[in-house]
mmCIF file of C-alpha atoms and ligand atoms in Angstrom:
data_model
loop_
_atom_site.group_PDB
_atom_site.id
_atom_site.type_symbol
_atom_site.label_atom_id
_atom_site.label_comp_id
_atom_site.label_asym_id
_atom_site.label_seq_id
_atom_site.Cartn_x
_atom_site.Cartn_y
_atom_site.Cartn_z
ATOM 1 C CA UNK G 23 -13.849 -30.163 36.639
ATOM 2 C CA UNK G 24 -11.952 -33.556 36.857
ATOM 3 C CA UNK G 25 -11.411 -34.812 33.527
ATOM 4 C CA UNK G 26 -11.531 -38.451 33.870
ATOM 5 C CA UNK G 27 -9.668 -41.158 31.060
ATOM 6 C CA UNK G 28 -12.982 -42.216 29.692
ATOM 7 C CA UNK G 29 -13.714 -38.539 29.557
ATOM 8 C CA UNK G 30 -10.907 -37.592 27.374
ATOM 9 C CA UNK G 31 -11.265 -40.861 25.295
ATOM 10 C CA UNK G 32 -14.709 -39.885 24.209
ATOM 11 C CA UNK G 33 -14.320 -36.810 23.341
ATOM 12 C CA UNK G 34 -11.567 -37.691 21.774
ATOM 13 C CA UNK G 35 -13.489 -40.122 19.581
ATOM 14 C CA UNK G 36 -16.345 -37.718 18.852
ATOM 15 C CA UNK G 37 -13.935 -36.176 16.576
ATOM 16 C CA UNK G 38 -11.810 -33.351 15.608
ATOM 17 C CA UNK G 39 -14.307 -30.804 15.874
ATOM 18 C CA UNK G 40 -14.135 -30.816 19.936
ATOM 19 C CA UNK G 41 -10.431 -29.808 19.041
ATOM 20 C CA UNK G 42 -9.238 -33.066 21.288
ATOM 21 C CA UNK G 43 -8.508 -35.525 18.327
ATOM 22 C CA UNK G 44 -5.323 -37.518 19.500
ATOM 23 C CA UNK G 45 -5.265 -36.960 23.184
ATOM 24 C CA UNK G 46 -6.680 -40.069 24.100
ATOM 25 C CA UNK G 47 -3.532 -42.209 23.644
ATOM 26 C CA UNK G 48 -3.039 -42.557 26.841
ATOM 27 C CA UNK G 49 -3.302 -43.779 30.691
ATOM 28 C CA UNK G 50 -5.093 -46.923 29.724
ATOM 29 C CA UNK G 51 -4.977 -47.844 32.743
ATOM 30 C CA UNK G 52 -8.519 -49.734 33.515
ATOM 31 C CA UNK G 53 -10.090 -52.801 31.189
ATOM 32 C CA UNK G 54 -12.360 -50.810 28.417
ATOM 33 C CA UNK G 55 -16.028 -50.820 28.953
ATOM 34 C CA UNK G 56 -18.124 -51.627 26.599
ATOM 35 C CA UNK G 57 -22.148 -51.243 26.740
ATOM 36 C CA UNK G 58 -24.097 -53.377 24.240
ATOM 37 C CA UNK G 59 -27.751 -53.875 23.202
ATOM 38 C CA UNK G 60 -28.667 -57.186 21.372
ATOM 39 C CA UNK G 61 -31.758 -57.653 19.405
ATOM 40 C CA UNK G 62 -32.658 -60.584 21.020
ATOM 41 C CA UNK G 63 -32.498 -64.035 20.654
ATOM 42 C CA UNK G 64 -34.889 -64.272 17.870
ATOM 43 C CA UNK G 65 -32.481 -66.917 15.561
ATOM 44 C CA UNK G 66 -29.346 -68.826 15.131
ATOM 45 C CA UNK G 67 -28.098 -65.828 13.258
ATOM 46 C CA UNK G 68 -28.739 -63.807 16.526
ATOM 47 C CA UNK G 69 -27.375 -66.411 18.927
ATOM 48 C CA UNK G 70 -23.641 -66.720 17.061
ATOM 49 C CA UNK G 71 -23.296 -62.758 16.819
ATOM 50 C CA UNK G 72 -24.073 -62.955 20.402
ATOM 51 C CA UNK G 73 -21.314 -65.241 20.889
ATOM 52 C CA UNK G 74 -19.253 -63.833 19.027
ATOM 53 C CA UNK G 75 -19.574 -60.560 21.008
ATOM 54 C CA UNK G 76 -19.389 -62.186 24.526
ATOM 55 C CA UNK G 77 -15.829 -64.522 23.267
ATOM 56 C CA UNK G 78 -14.401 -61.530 21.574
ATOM 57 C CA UNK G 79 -15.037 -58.961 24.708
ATOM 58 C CA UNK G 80 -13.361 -61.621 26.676
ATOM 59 C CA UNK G 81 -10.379 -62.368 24.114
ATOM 60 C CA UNK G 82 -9.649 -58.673 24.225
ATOM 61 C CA UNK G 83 -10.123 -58.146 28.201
ATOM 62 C CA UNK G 84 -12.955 -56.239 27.476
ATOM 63 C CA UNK G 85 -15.407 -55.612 30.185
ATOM 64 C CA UNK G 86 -18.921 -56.317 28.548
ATOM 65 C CA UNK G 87 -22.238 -55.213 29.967
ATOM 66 C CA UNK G 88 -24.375 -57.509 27.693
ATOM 67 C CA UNK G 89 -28.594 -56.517 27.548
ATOM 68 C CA UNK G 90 -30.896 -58.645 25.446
ATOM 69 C CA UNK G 91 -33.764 -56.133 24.580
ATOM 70 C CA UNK G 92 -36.018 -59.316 23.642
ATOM 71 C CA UNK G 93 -36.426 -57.563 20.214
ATOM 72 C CA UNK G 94 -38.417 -54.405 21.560
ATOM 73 C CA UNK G 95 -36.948 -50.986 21.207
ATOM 74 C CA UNK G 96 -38.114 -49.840 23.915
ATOM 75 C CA UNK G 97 -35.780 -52.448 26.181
ATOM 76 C CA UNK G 98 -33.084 -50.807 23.901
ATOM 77 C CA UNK G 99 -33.640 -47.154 24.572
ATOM 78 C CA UNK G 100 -33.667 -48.655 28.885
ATOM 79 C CA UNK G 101 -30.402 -50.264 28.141
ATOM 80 C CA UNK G 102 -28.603 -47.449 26.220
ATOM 81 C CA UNK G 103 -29.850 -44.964 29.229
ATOM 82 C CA UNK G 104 -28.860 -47.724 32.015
ATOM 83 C CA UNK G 105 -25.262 -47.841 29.892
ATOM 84 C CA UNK G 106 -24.868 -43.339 30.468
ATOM 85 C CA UNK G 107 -25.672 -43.859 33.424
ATOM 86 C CA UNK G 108 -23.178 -46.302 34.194
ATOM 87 C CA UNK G 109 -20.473 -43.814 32.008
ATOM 88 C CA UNK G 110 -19.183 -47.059 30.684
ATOM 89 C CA UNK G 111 -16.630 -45.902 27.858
ATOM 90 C CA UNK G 112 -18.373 -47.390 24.719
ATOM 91 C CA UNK G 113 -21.966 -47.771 23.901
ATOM 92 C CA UNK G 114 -22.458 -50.439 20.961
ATOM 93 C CA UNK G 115 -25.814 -52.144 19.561
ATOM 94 C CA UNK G 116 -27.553 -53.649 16.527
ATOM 95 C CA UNK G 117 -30.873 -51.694 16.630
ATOM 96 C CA UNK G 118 -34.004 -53.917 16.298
ATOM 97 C CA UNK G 119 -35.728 -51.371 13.992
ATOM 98 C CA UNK G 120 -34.329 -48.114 12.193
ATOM 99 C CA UNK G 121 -35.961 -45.191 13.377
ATOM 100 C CA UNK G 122 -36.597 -43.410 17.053
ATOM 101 C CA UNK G 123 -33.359 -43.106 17.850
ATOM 102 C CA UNK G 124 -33.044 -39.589 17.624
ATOM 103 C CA UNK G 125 -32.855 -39.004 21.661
ATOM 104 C CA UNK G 126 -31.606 -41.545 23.191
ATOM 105 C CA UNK G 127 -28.376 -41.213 21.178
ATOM 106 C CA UNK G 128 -28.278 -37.428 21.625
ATOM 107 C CA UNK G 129 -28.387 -38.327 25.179
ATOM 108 C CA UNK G 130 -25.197 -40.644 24.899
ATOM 109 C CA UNK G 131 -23.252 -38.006 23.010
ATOM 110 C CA UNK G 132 -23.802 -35.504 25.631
ATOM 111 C CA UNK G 133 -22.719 -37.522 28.368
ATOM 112 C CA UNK G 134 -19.418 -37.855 25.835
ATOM 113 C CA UNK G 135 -19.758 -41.577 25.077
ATOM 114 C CA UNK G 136 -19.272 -42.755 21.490
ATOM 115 C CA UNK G 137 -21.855 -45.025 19.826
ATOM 116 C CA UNK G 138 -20.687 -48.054 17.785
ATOM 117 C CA UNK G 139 -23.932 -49.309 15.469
ATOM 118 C CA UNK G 140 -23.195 -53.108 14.778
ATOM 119 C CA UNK G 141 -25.326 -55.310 12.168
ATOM 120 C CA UNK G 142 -28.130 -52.985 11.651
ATOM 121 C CA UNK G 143 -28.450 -49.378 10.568
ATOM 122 C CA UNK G 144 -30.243 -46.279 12.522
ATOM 123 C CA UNK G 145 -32.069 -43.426 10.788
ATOM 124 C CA UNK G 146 -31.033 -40.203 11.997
ATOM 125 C CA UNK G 147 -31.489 -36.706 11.869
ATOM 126 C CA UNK G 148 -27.698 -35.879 12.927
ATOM 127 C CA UNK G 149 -24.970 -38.715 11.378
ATOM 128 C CA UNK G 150 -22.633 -37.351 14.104
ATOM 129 C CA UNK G 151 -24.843 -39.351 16.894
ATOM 130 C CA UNK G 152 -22.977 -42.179 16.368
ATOM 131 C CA UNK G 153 -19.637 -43.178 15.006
ATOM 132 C CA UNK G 154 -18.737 -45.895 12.645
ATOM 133 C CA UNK G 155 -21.210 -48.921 11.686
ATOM 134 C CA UNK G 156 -20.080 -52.316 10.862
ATOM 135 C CA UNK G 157 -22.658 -54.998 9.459
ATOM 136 C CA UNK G 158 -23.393 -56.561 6.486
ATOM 137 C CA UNK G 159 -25.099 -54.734 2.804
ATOM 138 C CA UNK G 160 -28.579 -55.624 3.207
ATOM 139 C CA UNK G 161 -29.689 -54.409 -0.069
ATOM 140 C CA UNK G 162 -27.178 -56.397 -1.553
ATOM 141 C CA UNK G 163 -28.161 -59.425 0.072
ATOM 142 C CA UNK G 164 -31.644 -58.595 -1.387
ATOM 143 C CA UNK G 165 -30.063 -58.335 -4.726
ATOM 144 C CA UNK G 166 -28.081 -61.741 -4.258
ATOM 145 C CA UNK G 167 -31.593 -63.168 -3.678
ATOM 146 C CA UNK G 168 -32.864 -62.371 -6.366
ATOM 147 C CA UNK G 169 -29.895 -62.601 -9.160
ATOM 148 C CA UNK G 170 -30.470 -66.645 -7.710
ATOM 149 C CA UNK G 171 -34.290 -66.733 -8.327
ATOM 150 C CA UNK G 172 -33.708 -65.042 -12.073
ATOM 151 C CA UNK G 173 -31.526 -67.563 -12.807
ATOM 152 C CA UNK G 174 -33.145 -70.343 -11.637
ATOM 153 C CA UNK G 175 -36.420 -68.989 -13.198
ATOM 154 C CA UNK G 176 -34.868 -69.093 -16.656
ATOM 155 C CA UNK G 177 -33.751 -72.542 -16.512
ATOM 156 C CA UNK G 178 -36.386 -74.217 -14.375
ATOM 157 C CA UNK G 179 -39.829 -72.459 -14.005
ATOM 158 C CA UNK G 180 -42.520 -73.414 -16.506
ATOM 159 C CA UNK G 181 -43.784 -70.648 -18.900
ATOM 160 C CA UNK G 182 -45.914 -67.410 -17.346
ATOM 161 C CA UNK G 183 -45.991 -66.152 -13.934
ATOM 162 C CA UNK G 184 -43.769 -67.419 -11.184
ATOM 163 C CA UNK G 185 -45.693 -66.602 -7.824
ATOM 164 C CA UNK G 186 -43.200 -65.529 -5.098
ATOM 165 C CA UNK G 187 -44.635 -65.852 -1.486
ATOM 166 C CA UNK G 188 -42.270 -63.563 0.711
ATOM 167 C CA UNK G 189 -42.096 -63.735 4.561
ATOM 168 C CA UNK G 190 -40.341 -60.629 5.546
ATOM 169 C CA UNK G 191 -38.097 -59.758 8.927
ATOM 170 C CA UNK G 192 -39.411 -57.539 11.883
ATOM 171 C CA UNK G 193 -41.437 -55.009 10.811
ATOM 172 C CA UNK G 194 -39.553 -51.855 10.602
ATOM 173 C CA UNK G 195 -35.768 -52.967 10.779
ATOM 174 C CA UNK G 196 -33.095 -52.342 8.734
ATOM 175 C CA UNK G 197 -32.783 -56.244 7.076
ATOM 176 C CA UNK G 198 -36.472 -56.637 6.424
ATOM 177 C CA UNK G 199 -36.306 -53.444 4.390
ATOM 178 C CA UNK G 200 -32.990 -53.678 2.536
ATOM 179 C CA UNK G 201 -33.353 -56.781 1.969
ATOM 180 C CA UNK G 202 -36.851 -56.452 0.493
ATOM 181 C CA UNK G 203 -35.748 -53.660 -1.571
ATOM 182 C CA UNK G 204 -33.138 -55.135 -2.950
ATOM 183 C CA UNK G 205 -34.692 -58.524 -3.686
ATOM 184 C CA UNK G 206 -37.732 -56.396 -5.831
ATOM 185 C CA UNK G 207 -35.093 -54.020 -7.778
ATOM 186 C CA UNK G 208 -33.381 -57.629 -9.282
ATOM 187 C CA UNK G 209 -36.796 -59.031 -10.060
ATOM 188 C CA UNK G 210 -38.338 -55.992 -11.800
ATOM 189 C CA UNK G 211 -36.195 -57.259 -14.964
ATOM 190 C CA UNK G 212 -38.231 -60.179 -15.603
ATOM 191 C CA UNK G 213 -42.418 -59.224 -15.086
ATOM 192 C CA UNK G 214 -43.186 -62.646 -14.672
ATOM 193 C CA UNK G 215 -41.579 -63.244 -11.331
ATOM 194 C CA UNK G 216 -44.392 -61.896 -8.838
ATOM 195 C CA UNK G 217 -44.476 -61.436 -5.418
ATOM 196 C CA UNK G 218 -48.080 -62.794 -4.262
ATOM 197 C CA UNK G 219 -48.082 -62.532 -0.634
ATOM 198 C CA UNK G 220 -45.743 -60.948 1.233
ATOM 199 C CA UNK G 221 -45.927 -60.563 5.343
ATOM 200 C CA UNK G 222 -43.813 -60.416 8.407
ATOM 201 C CA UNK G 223 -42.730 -63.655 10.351
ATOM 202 C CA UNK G 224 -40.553 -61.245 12.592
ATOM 203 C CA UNK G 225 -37.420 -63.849 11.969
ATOM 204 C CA UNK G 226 -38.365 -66.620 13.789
ATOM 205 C CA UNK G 227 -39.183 -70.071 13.279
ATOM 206 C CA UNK G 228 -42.644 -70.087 15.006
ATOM 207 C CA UNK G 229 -43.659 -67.236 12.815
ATOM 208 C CA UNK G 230 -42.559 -68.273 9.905
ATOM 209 C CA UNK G 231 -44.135 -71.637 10.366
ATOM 210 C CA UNK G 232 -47.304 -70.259 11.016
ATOM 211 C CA UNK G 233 -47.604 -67.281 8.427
ATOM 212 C CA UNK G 234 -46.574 -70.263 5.551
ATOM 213 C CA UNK G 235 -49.366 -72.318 7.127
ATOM 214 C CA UNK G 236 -51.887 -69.194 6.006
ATOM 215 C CA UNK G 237 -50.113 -68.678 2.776
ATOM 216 C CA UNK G 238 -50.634 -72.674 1.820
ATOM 217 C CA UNK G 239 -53.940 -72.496 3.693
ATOM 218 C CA UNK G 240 -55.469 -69.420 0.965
ATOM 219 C CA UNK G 241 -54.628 -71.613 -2.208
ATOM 220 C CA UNK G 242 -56.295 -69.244 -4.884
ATOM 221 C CA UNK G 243 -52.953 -69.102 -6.135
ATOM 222 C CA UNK G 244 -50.377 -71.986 -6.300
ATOM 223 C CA UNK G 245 -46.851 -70.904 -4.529
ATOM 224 C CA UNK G 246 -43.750 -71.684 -6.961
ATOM 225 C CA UNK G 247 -41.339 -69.524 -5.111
ATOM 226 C CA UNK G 248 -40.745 -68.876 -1.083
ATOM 227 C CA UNK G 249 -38.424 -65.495 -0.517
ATOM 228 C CA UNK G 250 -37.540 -65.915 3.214
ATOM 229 C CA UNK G 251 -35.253 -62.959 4.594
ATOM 230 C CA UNK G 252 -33.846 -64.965 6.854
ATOM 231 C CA UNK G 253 -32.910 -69.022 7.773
ATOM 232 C CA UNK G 254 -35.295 -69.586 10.641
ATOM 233 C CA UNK G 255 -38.287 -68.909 8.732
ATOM 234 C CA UNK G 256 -37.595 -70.635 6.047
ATOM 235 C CA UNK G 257 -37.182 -73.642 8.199
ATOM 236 C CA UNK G 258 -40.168 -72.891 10.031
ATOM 237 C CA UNK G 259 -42.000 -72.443 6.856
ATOM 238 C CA UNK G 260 -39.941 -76.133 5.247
ATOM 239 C CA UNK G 261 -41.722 -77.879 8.332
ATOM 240 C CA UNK G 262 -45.316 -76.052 6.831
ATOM 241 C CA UNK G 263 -44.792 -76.486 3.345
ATOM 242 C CA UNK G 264 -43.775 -81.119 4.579
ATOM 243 C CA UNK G 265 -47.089 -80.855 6.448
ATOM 244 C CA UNK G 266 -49.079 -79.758 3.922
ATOM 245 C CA UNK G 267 -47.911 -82.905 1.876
ATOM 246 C CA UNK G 268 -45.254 -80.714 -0.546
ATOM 247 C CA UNK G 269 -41.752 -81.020 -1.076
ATOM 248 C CA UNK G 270 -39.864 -78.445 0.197
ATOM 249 C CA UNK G 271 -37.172 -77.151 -3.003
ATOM 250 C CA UNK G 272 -39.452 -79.213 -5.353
ATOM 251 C CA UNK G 273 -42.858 -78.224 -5.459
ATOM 252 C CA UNK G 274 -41.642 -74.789 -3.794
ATOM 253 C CA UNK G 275 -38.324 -73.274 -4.765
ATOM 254 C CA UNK G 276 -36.628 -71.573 -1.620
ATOM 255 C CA UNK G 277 -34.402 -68.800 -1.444
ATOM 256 C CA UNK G 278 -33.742 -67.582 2.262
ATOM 257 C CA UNK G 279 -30.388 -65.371 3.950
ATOM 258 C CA UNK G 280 -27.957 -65.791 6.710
ATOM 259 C CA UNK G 281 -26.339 -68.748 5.914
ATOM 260 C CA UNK G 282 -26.178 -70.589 9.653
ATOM 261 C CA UNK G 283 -25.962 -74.152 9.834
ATOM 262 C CA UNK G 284 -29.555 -74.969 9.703
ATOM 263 C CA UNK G 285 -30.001 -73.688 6.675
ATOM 264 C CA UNK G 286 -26.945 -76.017 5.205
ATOM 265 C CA UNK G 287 -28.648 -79.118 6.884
ATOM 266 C CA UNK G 288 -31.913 -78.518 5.119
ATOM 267 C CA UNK G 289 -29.908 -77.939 1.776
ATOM 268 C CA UNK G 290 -28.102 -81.053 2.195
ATOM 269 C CA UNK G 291 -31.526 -83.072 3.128
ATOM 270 C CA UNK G 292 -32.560 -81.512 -0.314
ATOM 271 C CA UNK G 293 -35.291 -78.854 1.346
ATOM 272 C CA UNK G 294 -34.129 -75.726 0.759
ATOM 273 C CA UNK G 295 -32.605 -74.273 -2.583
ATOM 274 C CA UNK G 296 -29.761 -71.885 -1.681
ATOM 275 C CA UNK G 297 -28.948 -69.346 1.328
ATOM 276 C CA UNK G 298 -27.229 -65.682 0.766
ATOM 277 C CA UNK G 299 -24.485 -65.805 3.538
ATOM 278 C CA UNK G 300 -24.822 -62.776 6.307
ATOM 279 C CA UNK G 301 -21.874 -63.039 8.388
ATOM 280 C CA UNK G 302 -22.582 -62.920 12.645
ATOM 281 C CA UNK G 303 -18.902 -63.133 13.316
ATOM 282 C CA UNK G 304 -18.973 -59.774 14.211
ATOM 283 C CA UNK G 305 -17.455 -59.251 17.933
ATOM 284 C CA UNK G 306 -13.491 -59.407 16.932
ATOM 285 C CA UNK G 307 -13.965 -56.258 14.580
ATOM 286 C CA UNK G 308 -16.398 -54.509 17.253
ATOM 287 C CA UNK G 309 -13.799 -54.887 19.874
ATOM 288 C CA UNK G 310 -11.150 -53.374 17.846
ATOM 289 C CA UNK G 311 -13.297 -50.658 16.289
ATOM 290 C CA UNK G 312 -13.857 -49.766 20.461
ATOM 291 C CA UNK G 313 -10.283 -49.719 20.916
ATOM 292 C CA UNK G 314 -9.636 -47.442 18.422
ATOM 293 C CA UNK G 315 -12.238 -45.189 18.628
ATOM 294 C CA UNK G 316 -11.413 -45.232 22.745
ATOM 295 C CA UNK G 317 -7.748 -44.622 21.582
ATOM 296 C CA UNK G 318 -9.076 -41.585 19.393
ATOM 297 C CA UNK G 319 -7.838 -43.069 16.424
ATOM 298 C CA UNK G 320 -9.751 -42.302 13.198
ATOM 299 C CA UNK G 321 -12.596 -44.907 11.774
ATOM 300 C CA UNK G 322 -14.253 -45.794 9.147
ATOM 301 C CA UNK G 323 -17.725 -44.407 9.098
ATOM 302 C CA UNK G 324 -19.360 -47.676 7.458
ATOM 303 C CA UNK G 325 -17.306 -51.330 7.424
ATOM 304 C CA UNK G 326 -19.402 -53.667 5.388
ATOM 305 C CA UNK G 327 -18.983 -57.308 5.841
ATOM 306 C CA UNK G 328 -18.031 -59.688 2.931
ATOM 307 C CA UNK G 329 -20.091 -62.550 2.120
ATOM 308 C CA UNK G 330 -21.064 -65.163 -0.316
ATOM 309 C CA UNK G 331 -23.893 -67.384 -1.755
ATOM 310 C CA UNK G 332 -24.036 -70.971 -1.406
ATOM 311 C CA UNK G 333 -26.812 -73.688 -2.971
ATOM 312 C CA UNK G 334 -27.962 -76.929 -2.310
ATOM 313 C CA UNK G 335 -25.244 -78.527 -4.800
ATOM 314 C CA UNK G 336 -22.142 -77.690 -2.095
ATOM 315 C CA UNK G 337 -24.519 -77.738 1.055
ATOM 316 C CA UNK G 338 -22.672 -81.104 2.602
ATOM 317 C CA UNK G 339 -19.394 -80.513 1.387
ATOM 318 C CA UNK G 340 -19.238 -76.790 2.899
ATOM 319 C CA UNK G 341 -21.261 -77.824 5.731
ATOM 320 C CA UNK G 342 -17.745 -79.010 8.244
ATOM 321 C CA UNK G 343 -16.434 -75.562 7.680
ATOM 322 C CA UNK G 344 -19.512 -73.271 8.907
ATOM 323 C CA UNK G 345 -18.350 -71.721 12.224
ATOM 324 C CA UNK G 346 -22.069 -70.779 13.269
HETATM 325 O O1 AHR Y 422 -29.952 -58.287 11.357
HETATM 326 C C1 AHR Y 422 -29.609 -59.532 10.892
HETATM 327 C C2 AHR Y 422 -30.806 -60.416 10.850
HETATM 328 O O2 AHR Y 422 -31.407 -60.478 12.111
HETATM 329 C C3 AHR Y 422 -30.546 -61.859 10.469
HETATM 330 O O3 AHR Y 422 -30.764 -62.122 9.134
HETATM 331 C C4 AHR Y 422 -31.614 -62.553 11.235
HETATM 332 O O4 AHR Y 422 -31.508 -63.938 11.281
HETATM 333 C C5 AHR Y 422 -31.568 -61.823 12.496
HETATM 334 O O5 AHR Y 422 -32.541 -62.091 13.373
#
């Protein structure tokens, strides 16, 4: 059998146990290949980490086969299978929800083509189907949320219960769970902060516009709190919460994630309370990780992105140096 470069490279990446660690240093000859599945364009959030993907593949003469699965899996599993067919060198994506991917990626590693998870996490019955996953800690983010809202609780909410309204990510994906997790592990220290209502908006704007519209609408319970997981719908739901004749931040506190620079214009307009920072920036590290792992050069199994908090009170002065 011919052993082509990208054949060696792979199986060089899928690790020592195919005895062929190290002998992929060599003949790189041809730009790299790189396959990649993208959620979709469901936010701002998405639309830099796209960017960032498509400037870094190009910084790094990268040849990029870019598919938007319009946030279904199923467009996913198409593009993954179009990508082994195409025995491009490196298969990369950021997984709209967690589970089902079982085959598909059993699939790539037989045809010998490593998988490179970026933002969002798979759950699998075999960790060797894919190689290294870089992204931010969901959970954590969850946790920042909530640290914020115990805080602000203590020194601004009225005595008794604080009633959280919660519009959650895509059903099923890694951020909406993490991220809800983590948010109700910080808030079971203090009873009185309750989550009322809690649905998905599926991380858009429309959605999140139109399930706060049915939370204001139900009003057997008034709303202190909004927990958005991400920016768009909390702007979505800021442009509810104006048209039902409230004050956005006022009359409803509002703690939301990704930090893009929507969500600092609304802080700095006074509408929205404080945004836990999930960095998009992503493509740089993915097109080195390919490299490497192409070059059969060992990799960290998880790379977790660093990020920070930021509230209303530095919104216009940080709000020159966001990059997305
Ligand atoms: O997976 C990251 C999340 O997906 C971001 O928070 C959100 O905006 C995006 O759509």
């Amino acid at each position: 059998m011919k052993t082509t470069r990208r054949h060696l490279l792979a199986l060089a990446a899928l690790g020592p146990g195919l005895g062929l660690a190290g002998t992929a240093a060599f003949a790189a000859d041809k730009p790299l290949v790189i396959g990649f599945s993208q959620v979709g364009a469901e936010s701002e959030w998405r639309t830099a980490n796209s960017n960032s993907i498509k400037d870094a593949a190009k910084q790094a003469g990268i040849t990029l086969k870019f598919a938007d699965a319009q946030q279904k899996q199923e467009n996913q599993v198409k593009a993954i299978r179009s990508f082994i067919a195409q025995r491009v060198d490196v298969i990369a994506f950021s997984p709209v929800v967690e589970s089902g991917w079982d085959t598909v990626l059993r699939e790539a590693k037989n045809a010998r083509i490593p998988v490179i998870l970026t933002d969002r996490a798979v759950k699998v019955s075999d960790p060797s189907l894919y190689v290294t996953f870089i992204g931010s800690d969901f959970v954590e983010e969850g946790r920042k949320a909530g640290r914020w809202l115990v805080d602000w609780a203590r020194k601004n909410a009225p005595a008794g219960d604080v009633n959280i309204v919660e519009l959650q990510g895509t059903v099923g994906s890694a951020p909406a769970l993490d991220r809800k997790r983590g948010f109700e592990e910080i808030l079971a220290s203090e009873p009185r902060l309750k989550i009322v209502r809690s649905q998905s908006g599926d991380f858009t704007r429309a959605k999140g516009k139109e399930v706060m519209e049915a939370f204001l609408k139900a009003k057997d319970k008034k709303i202190h709190v909004l927990f958005a997981h991400n920016d768009d719908m909390a702007i979505g739901a800021i442009q509810a919460i104006e048209e039902a004749g409230l004050k956005p931040a006022k009359d409803i506190a509002i703690v939301s994630i990704d930090g893009v620079r929507g969500a600092f214009q609304a802080m700095a307009a006074g509408k929205l309370n404080v945004t836990v920072e999930c960095n998009p920036m992503l493509g740089p590290q993915l097109m080195q990780l390919a490299k490497d792992v192409v070059a059969g050069k060992s990799v960290a199994r998880r790379i977790t992105t660093e990020e920070g908090v930021f509230t209303a009170d530095v919104a216009a002065k940080e709000l020159p140096n966001r990059k997305y």
